[in-house]
Amino acid sequence: MVNSPEQAATAAAPYFSVVMPAYNAEAGLRQTVGCVLDQTERDWELIIVDNASTDGTGAIADEFAAADARVRVLHLGKNGGPAGGRNAGIAQARGSYLWMPDADDLFDPDLLANARAAIQGAGFPVDAVLFGYDERYYDDAGCFLYNHELPMQAGAYQSPDDWHRLVAGWERGTHYGYPWNKVYRLGHVREEGLAFEQVRLIEDVTFNVGFFQRAGGVVVAAGTPYHYVKREGSSVTNGNAYTAAEYWGLHQRRIQQLADQLRSWGVLDEDARGIVGSLYCRFVVSTVMRSFVPGDRWGARQRTAWLRQLFNTPLFCELVPAAQASQSRTLALAIRALRARSVRRVTVIGHAAYLARGRAYGAFTRIRSGR
C-alpha cells in the first residue's frame, strides 16, 4: 500500500468513497481508473482492491496511488471474489456516499457530480441514487458488436411507499440488482450491518435486497452515465464456471428473495407478479440452456425429471401463470411452454438458445433480451 493508515486517518473525509475490486484487470484498469480521475466532482477517494491478482494489476494500482493521494490500494493476500473485494474496500471507506464500479467498465466524467447534485437538491435525506447505463457488447476477439441503452425514469421519492412499487420494474430493466449503477449512503450500509455474501452470481442482488429493505429517500437520475462492458465469455455470468444446477439454485433464491421483499412491502400485485414471473421463466430457460454445456451435460432423463419436479413447486405455481412476455417473442414462447408444462417444448427452446449462444453471440444477446 502506498498511502499509510496514518495518512488516510488524518485526511479530511471525502464526500464519495469509490471502491473498485480488481482481479487480473491490467488490460482495462488504466482506462477505468482514468474515468475516476476525470470526474468533474473532485471530492472523492478511490480504494482499489487488488484481489490477489497474478498479473500487473497491483503494480498499476500502486502507480495511481503514488501519483494521487486520493487513491489507496488494498492488496489482498487471497482472492475473495467480487464480494470479498467489495467488503474489504467498504471496511476502509470514509465517505458519506459509496460507489462501487467494476474495474473493466467506463463511465461519464459528470457521473459523481450529477449524483451529488441529485442528493443535495432532493430536499430530503437520500439513502441511494440510481442511474441508467448502457451495455457495450464485444465478441471474444474484442470486436465491438453493438450498444444497448437502458435508461431509468428520473424521479425523487421521499417516502419508501412511493418507490417500493417501482422496484419490480427496475428489476425487469436489470437496474435493481447491480451495485455499480447506484450510489449508496455509507451510513445506511453500516447501520444495517450489510456486507456482500460470499456466493457466486447473486451477491450483488442479495446486498441490494438488504440495503433497500429499510431504505428511506431514493432519487433516480436521468441519463446513462455508466457503460457496462460485456465481453463474450469473459465474466462469471457469460462463462460456464458453474454447473446448471448451481445456476438454478442461486437464481431461484434470487427470485424468491425479490418476491418475498415485494410481498413484505405489500406491492406484489398482479403486475409485479407478472414481471417477477417473466424473470423466473428466463432463468428456467437459461438453466436448460446450460444443461447442454459439455462437461455438465444433462441427459434427457435428468432434464425431464428436473422440469417435472419444477412444475410442481410453489414458486412456479405462483409466478408462471402471471408471467408477462413484454416485447420478447422468444420469452413469450417459453412462457407458453412452461404454462403448458411441456418438457419437450421447454427443452427445444433451451437447446436452441444453447446453439445460438455458441454460434452467434451478438444475435443471441439480442434475442435473449427481446431486441
C-alpha positions as a printed NumPy array, in Angstrom:
array([[  0.   ,   0.   ,   0.   ],
       [  1.355,   3.414,  -0.914],
       [ -0.8  ,   5.557,   1.376],
       [ -0.333,   4.684,   5.045],
       [ -3.234,   4.277,   7.517],
       [ -1.96 ,   7.385,   9.305],
       [ -2.222,   9.443,   6.139],
       [ -5.728,   8.118,   5.49 ],
       [ -6.838,   8.842,   9.043],
       [ -5.641,  12.444,   9.04 ],
       [ -7.086,  13.318,   5.641],
       [-10.487,  15.011,   5.555],
       [-13.337,  12.576,   4.922],
       [-14.409,  12.761,   1.264],
       [-17.971,  13.036,   0.003],
       [-17.658,   9.853,  -2.082],
       [-15.811,   6.618,  -1.434],
       [-15.219,   4.784,  -4.713],
       [-14.495,   1.1  ,  -4.062],
       [-13.124,  -0.815,  -7.05 ],
       [-12.242,  -4.519,  -6.702],
       [ -9.786,  -5.621,  -9.373],
       [ -8.634,  -9.119, -10.242],
       [ -6.259,  -9.619, -13.184],
       [ -7.61 ,  -6.382, -14.631],
       [ -4.424,  -4.954, -16.13 ],
       [ -5.905,  -4.818, -19.646],
       [ -8.518,  -2.197, -18.774],
       [ -7.609,  -0.857, -15.348],
       [ -5.777,   2.259, -16.543],
       [ -8.749,   3.343, -18.631],
       [-11.262,   2.656, -15.858],
       [ -9.247,   4.44 , -13.166],
       [ -8.787,   7.267, -15.66 ],
       [-12.56 ,   7.643, -15.718],
       [-12.471,   8.216, -11.95 ],
       [ -9.619,  10.707, -12.199],
       [-11.538,  12.587, -14.899],
       [-14.619,  13.121, -12.711],
       [-15.64 ,  16.764, -12.568],
       [-16.582,  16.126,  -8.934],
       [-13.235,  16.183,  -7.112],
       [-14.236,  15.279,  -3.534],
       [-13.692,  11.543,  -3.576],
       [-11.354,   8.776,  -2.517],
       [-10.653,   5.744,  -4.664],
       [ -9.921,   2.436,  -2.966],
       [ -8.583,  -0.098,  -5.468],
       [ -8.753,  -3.601,  -4.012],
       [ -6.166,  -5.829,  -5.676],
       [ -7.858,  -9.191,  -5.264],
       [ -4.637, -11.271,  -5.195],
       [ -4.082, -10.665,  -8.912],
       [ -1.415, -12.671, -10.727],
       [ -0.825, -10.084, -13.469],
       [  0.22 ,  -6.433, -13.289],
       [ -2.973,  -5.164, -11.663],
       [ -1.348,  -4.453,  -8.31 ],
       [  1.587,  -2.559,  -9.802],
       [ -0.705,  -0.421, -11.958],
       [ -2.865,   0.401,  -8.937],
       [  0.229,   1.383,  -6.935],
       [  1.284,   3.745,  -9.73 ],
       [ -2.012,   5.602,  -9.441],
       [ -1.728,   5.769,  -5.657],
       [  1.79 ,   7.217,  -5.902],
       [  0.554,   9.937,  -8.253],
       [ -2.671,  10.942,  -6.432],
       [ -3.14 ,  10.995,  -2.653],
       [ -6.874,  10.332,  -3.092],
       [ -6.081,   6.833,  -4.384],
       [ -5.428,   3.997,  -1.965],
       [ -4.644,   0.368,  -2.706],
       [ -5.514,  -2.702,  -0.67 ],
       [ -3.517,  -5.779,  -1.661],
       [ -5.393,  -8.872,  -0.535],
       [ -3.364, -11.997,   0.118],
       [ -6.197, -14.233,  -1.063],
       [ -8.752, -13.752,  -3.808],
       [-12.063, -13.144,  -2.091],
       [-14.06 , -12.749,  -5.292],
       [-16.143,  -9.641,  -6.001],
       [-17.854,  -9.955,  -2.616],
       [-14.634, -10.162,  -0.625],
       [-13.063,  -7.321,  -2.592],
       [-16.015,  -5.009,  -2.062],
       [-16.258,  -5.873,   1.623],
       [-12.572,  -5.098,   2.153],
       [-12.956,  -1.746,   0.423],
       [-16.162,  -0.83 ,   2.271],
       [-14.453,  -1.506,   5.594],
       [-11.857,   1.166,   4.723],
       [-14.294,   3.667,   3.181],
       [-14.599,   7.093,   4.836],
       [-17.012,   8.935,   2.569],
       [-20.606,   9.971,   3.059],
       [-21.648,   8.001,  -0.03 ],
       [-20.336,   4.8  ,  -1.56 ],
       [-19.982,   3.868,  -5.226],
       [-18.637,   0.52 ,  -6.487],
       [-17.761,   0.492, -10.215],
       [-16.229,  -2.584, -11.842],
       [-12.578,  -2.437, -12.864],
       [-13.249,  -3.029, -16.576],
       [-16.15 ,  -0.647, -17.2  ],
       [-16.329,   3.011, -18.255],
       [-18.379,   5.994, -17.099],
       [-19.016,   9.625, -17.91 ],
       [-16.967,  12.376, -16.218],
       [-20.047,  14.004, -14.661],
       [-21.439,  10.857, -13.023],
       [-20.427,  11.742,  -9.464],
       [-21.187,  15.458,  -9.904],
       [-24.705,  14.639, -11.052],
       [-25.154,  12.173,  -8.199],
       [-24.12 ,  14.824,  -5.673],
       [-26.439,  17.386,  -7.26 ],
       [-29.302,  14.872,  -7.033],
       [-28.587,  14.218,  -3.358],
       [-28.232,  17.847,  -2.367],
       [-31.126,  19.03 ,  -4.5  ],
       [-33.64 ,  16.442,  -3.324],
       [-34.8  ,  18.429,  -0.306],
       [-34.908,  15.308,   1.898],
       [-32.385,  12.747,   3.223],
       [-31.282,  10.421,   0.417],
       [-30.174,   6.846,   1.037],
       [-29.49 ,   5.974,  -2.604],
       [-29.163,   7.436,  -6.093],
       [-29.851,   5.126,  -9.026],
       [-28.988,   5.804, -12.655],
       [-29.257,   4.103, -16.016],
       [-26.482,   2.556, -18.039],
       [-25.716,   1.128, -21.423],
       [-24.395,  -2.309, -22.329],
       [-21.47 ,  -2.411, -24.752],
       [-21.136,  -5.861, -26.273],
       [-17.862,  -7.277, -27.616],
       [-17.052, -10.683, -29.042],
       [-14.206, -12.853, -27.727],
       [-11.787, -11.19 , -30.172],
       [-12.532,  -7.759, -28.702],
       [-14.562,  -6.547, -31.688],
       [-17.461,  -4.233, -30.851],
       [-20.86 ,  -5.746, -31.627],
       [-23.489,  -3.235, -30.525],
       [-24.618,  -0.864, -27.795],
       [-27.861,  -1.118, -25.813],
       [-29.18 ,   1.851, -23.816],
       [-31.   ,   1.137, -20.547],
       [-32.129,   4.465, -19.042],
       [-34.334,   4.829, -15.973],
       [-37.309,   7.091, -15.422],
       [-35.995,  10.006, -13.37 ],
       [-37.72 ,  10.883, -10.123],
       [-37.274,  11.813,  -6.473],
       [-39.058,   9.727,  -3.832],
       [-39.014,  10.866,  -0.232],
       [-41.348,   8.151,   1.019],
       [-40.428,   4.473,   0.55 ],
       [-44.074,   3.831,  -0.295],
       [-43.536,   5.837,  -3.482],
       [-40.6  ,   3.802,  -4.795],
       [-41.432,   0.34 ,  -3.415],
       [-43.969,  -0.089,  -6.209],
       [-41.27 ,   0.675,  -8.804],
       [-38.784,  -2.   ,  -7.75 ],
       [-40.266,  -4.823,  -9.844],
       [-39.987,  -2.631, -12.935],
       [-36.419,  -1.706, -12.01 ],
       [-35.53 ,  -5.381, -11.86 ],
       [-37.231,  -6.063, -15.199],
       [-34.885,  -3.446, -16.632],
       [-31.948,  -5.103, -14.803],
       [-31.423,  -1.954, -12.725],
       [-32.177,  -3.24 ,  -9.226],
       [-29.567,  -5.928,  -8.688],
       [-26.339,  -4.31 ,  -9.889],
       [-24.185,  -2.377,  -7.392],
       [-22.362,  -0.122,  -9.864],
       [-25.412,   1.834, -11.073],
       [-26.106,   3.095,  -7.561],
       [-24.578,   5.496,  -5.067],
       [-25.326,   4.32 ,  -1.518],
       [-25.361,   6.26 ,   1.725],
       [-22.497,   4.587,   3.569],
       [-24.109,   5.251,   6.937],
       [-27.112,   3.122,   5.962],
       [-24.83 ,   0.269,   4.864],
       [-23.197,   0.292,   8.285],
       [-26.389,   0.862,  10.244],
       [-27.892,  -2.235,   8.62 ],
       [-24.685,  -4.257,   9.092],
       [-24.604,  -5.07 ,   5.39 ],
       [-21.883,  -6.999,   3.596],
       [-21.658,  -8.84 ,   0.3  ],
       [-22.301, -12.536,   0.748],
       [-19.668, -14.977,  -0.447],
       [-21.854, -16.53 ,  -3.107],
       [-21.496, -16.555,  -6.875],
       [-23.73 , -14.736,  -9.332],
       [-26.227, -13.143,  -6.927],
       [-24.053, -11.495,  -4.262],
       [-24.974,  -8.075,  -5.648],
       [-28.712,  -8.853,  -5.638],
       [-28.699, -10.092,  -2.036],
       [-26.802,  -6.943,  -0.995],
       [-29.361,  -4.679,  -2.658],
       [-32.31 ,  -6.579,  -1.197],
       [-30.782,  -5.984,   2.228],
       [-29.948,  -2.335,   1.555],
       [-33.349,  -1.327,   0.23 ],
       [-35.458,  -3.297,   2.714],
       [-35.427,  -0.389,   5.169],
       [-34.041,   2.401,   2.978],
       [-35.651,   5.824,   3.052],
       [-35.461,   8.509,   0.384],
       [-34.333,   7.487,  -3.108],
       [-33.506,   9.543,  -6.197],
       [-33.376,   8.21 ,  -9.754],
       [-31.167,  10.299, -12.042],
       [-31.639,  10.787, -15.765],
       [-29.243,   9.537, -18.419],
       [-26.986,   6.521, -18.884],
       [-23.634,   7.633, -17.43 ],
       [-22.315,   4.125, -16.744],
       [-21.047,   1.918, -19.576],
       [-21.173,  -1.778, -18.774],
       [-18.679,  -3.658, -20.929],
       [-19.811,  -7.197, -21.755],
       [-17.3  ,  -9.443, -23.487],
       [-18.166, -12.9  , -24.741],
       [-17.093, -15.499, -22.201],
       [-15.202, -13.001, -20.007],
       [-17.406, -12.929, -16.904],
       [-18.849, -15.409, -14.465],
       [-22.293, -14.743, -15.908],
       [-21.257, -15.291, -19.524],
       [-18.907, -18.166, -18.854],
       [-19.543, -21.687, -17.611],
       [-17.614, -21.653, -14.341],
       [-20.55 , -23.263, -12.515],
       [-22.992, -26.091, -13.096],
       [-26.527, -25.741, -14.393],
       [-27.812, -26.948, -11.018],
       [-25.784, -24.277,  -9.183],
       [-27.009, -21.618, -11.593],
       [-30.621, -22.578, -10.966],
       [-30.249, -22.821,  -7.204],
       [-28.817, -19.322,  -6.989],
       [-31.334, -17.726,  -9.336],
       [-34.284, -19.48 ,  -7.733],
       [-33.099, -17.944,  -4.468],
       [-32.793, -14.565,  -6.212],
       [-36.387, -14.703,  -7.424],
       [-37.642, -15.899,  -4.037],
       [-35.893, -13.024,  -2.248],
       [-37.329, -10.474,  -4.658],
       [-40.847, -11.886,  -4.38 ],
       [-40.598, -12.014,  -0.586],
       [-39.389,  -8.419,  -0.424],
       [-42.19 ,  -7.105,  -2.627],
       [-44.676,  -9.124,  -0.58 ],
       [-43.313,  -7.671,   2.666],
       [-43.926,  -4.176,   1.267],
       [-47.439,  -5.079,   0.13 ],
       [-46.682,  -4.418,  -3.551],
       [-46.584,  -7.953,  -5.007],
       [-49.696,  -7.279,  -7.051],
       [-50.662,  -8.81 , -10.4  ],
       [-48.341,  -6.549, -12.39 ],
       [-45.385,  -7.229, -10.089],
       [-46.011, -10.974, -10.22 ],
       [-46.056, -10.706, -13.996],
       [-42.643,  -9.045, -14.035],
       [-41.08 , -11.381, -11.484],
       [-42.685, -14.333, -13.246],
       [-41.089, -13.382, -16.548],
       [-37.674, -13.27 , -14.841],
       [-38.341, -16.685, -13.339],
       [-39.161, -18.106, -16.777],
       [-35.98 , -16.625, -18.261],
       [-33.866, -18.3  , -15.599],
       [-35.577, -21.639, -16.214],
       [-34.732, -21.446, -19.921],
       [-31.172, -20.34 , -19.122],
       [-30.784, -23.355, -16.839],
       [-31.967, -25.702, -19.576],
       [-29.585, -23.971, -21.997],
       [-26.668, -24.545, -19.615],
       [-27.658, -28.186, -19.19 ],
       [-26.358, -28.782, -22.74 ],
       [-22.839, -27.494, -21.959],
       [-20.222, -30.264, -22.368],
       [-18.755, -31.313, -19.069],
       [-22.018, -30.702, -17.244],
       [-24.37 , -32.05 , -19.864],
       [-27.589, -33.452, -18.507],
       [-29.132, -36.488, -20.114],
       [-32.709, -36.374, -21.328],
       [-33.887, -38.324, -18.288],
       [-32.222, -35.917, -15.845],
       [-33.567, -32.865, -17.663],
       [-37.084, -34.311, -17.775],
       [-37.033, -35.173, -14.088],
       [-35.808, -31.695, -13.159],
       [-38.506, -29.95 , -15.192],
       [-41.329, -32.163, -13.926],
       [-40.267, -31.534, -10.354],
       [-40.049, -27.798, -11.068],
       [-43.585, -27.711, -12.487],
       [-44.999, -28.6  ,  -9.056],
       [-43.04 , -26.173,  -6.888],
       [-44.929, -23.351,  -5.102],
       [-42.838, -20.612,  -6.745],
       [-43.575, -21.99 , -10.234],
       [-47.296, -22.203,  -9.486],
       [-47.377, -18.647,  -8.13 ],
       [-45.328, -16.877, -10.783],
       [-45.553, -18.654, -14.137],
       [-49.326, -18.176, -14.627],
       [-48.817, -14.408, -14.125],
       [-45.65 , -14.069, -16.238],
       [-45.597, -11.287, -18.852],
       [-43.536, -11.601, -22.023],
       [-43.245,  -7.875, -22.704],
       [-41.762,  -7.441, -26.209],
       [-39.719, -10.658, -26.391],
       [-41.204, -13.245, -28.74 ],
       [-38.719, -15.837, -27.527],
       [-39.758, -15.297, -23.924],
       [-43.414, -15.468, -24.95 ],
       [-42.798, -18.911, -26.445],
       [-41.01 , -20.004, -23.294],
       [-43.816, -18.779, -21.038],
       [-46.434, -20.638, -23.094],
       [-44.347, -23.818, -22.959],
       [-43.917, -23.52 , -19.202],
       [-47.601, -22.826, -18.618],
       [-48.366, -25.955, -20.632],
       [-45.806, -27.844, -18.517],
       [-44.334, -29.169, -21.759],
       [-40.95 , -30.778, -21.153],
       [-40.377, -31.189, -24.878],
       [-41.087, -27.576, -25.824],
       [-39.046, -26.104, -22.974],
       [-36.153, -28.399, -23.9  ],
       [-36.31 , -27.363, -27.556],
       [-36.241, -23.665, -26.622],
       [-33.318, -24.173, -24.235],
       [-31.359, -26.178, -26.799],
       [-31.975, -23.555, -29.481],
       [-30.646, -20.892, -27.094],
       [-27.55 , -23.005, -26.434],
       [-26.855, -23.357, -30.166],
       [-27.429, -19.63 , -30.81 ],
       [-25.109, -18.65 , -27.971],
       [-22.287, -20.763, -29.352],
       [-22.665, -19.727, -32.976],
       [-23.673, -16.059, -32.884],
       [-23.099, -14.318, -29.558],
       [-24.352, -10.901, -30.721],
       [-27.576, -12.303, -32.133],
       [-28.052, -14.454, -29.055],
       [-27.832, -11.484, -26.663],
       [-30.351,  -9.555, -28.726],
       [-32.809, -12.455, -28.825],
       [-32.387, -13.15 , -25.106],
       [-33.365,  -9.619, -24.159],
       [-36.104,  -9.213, -26.746],
       [-34.183,  -6.892, -29.058]])
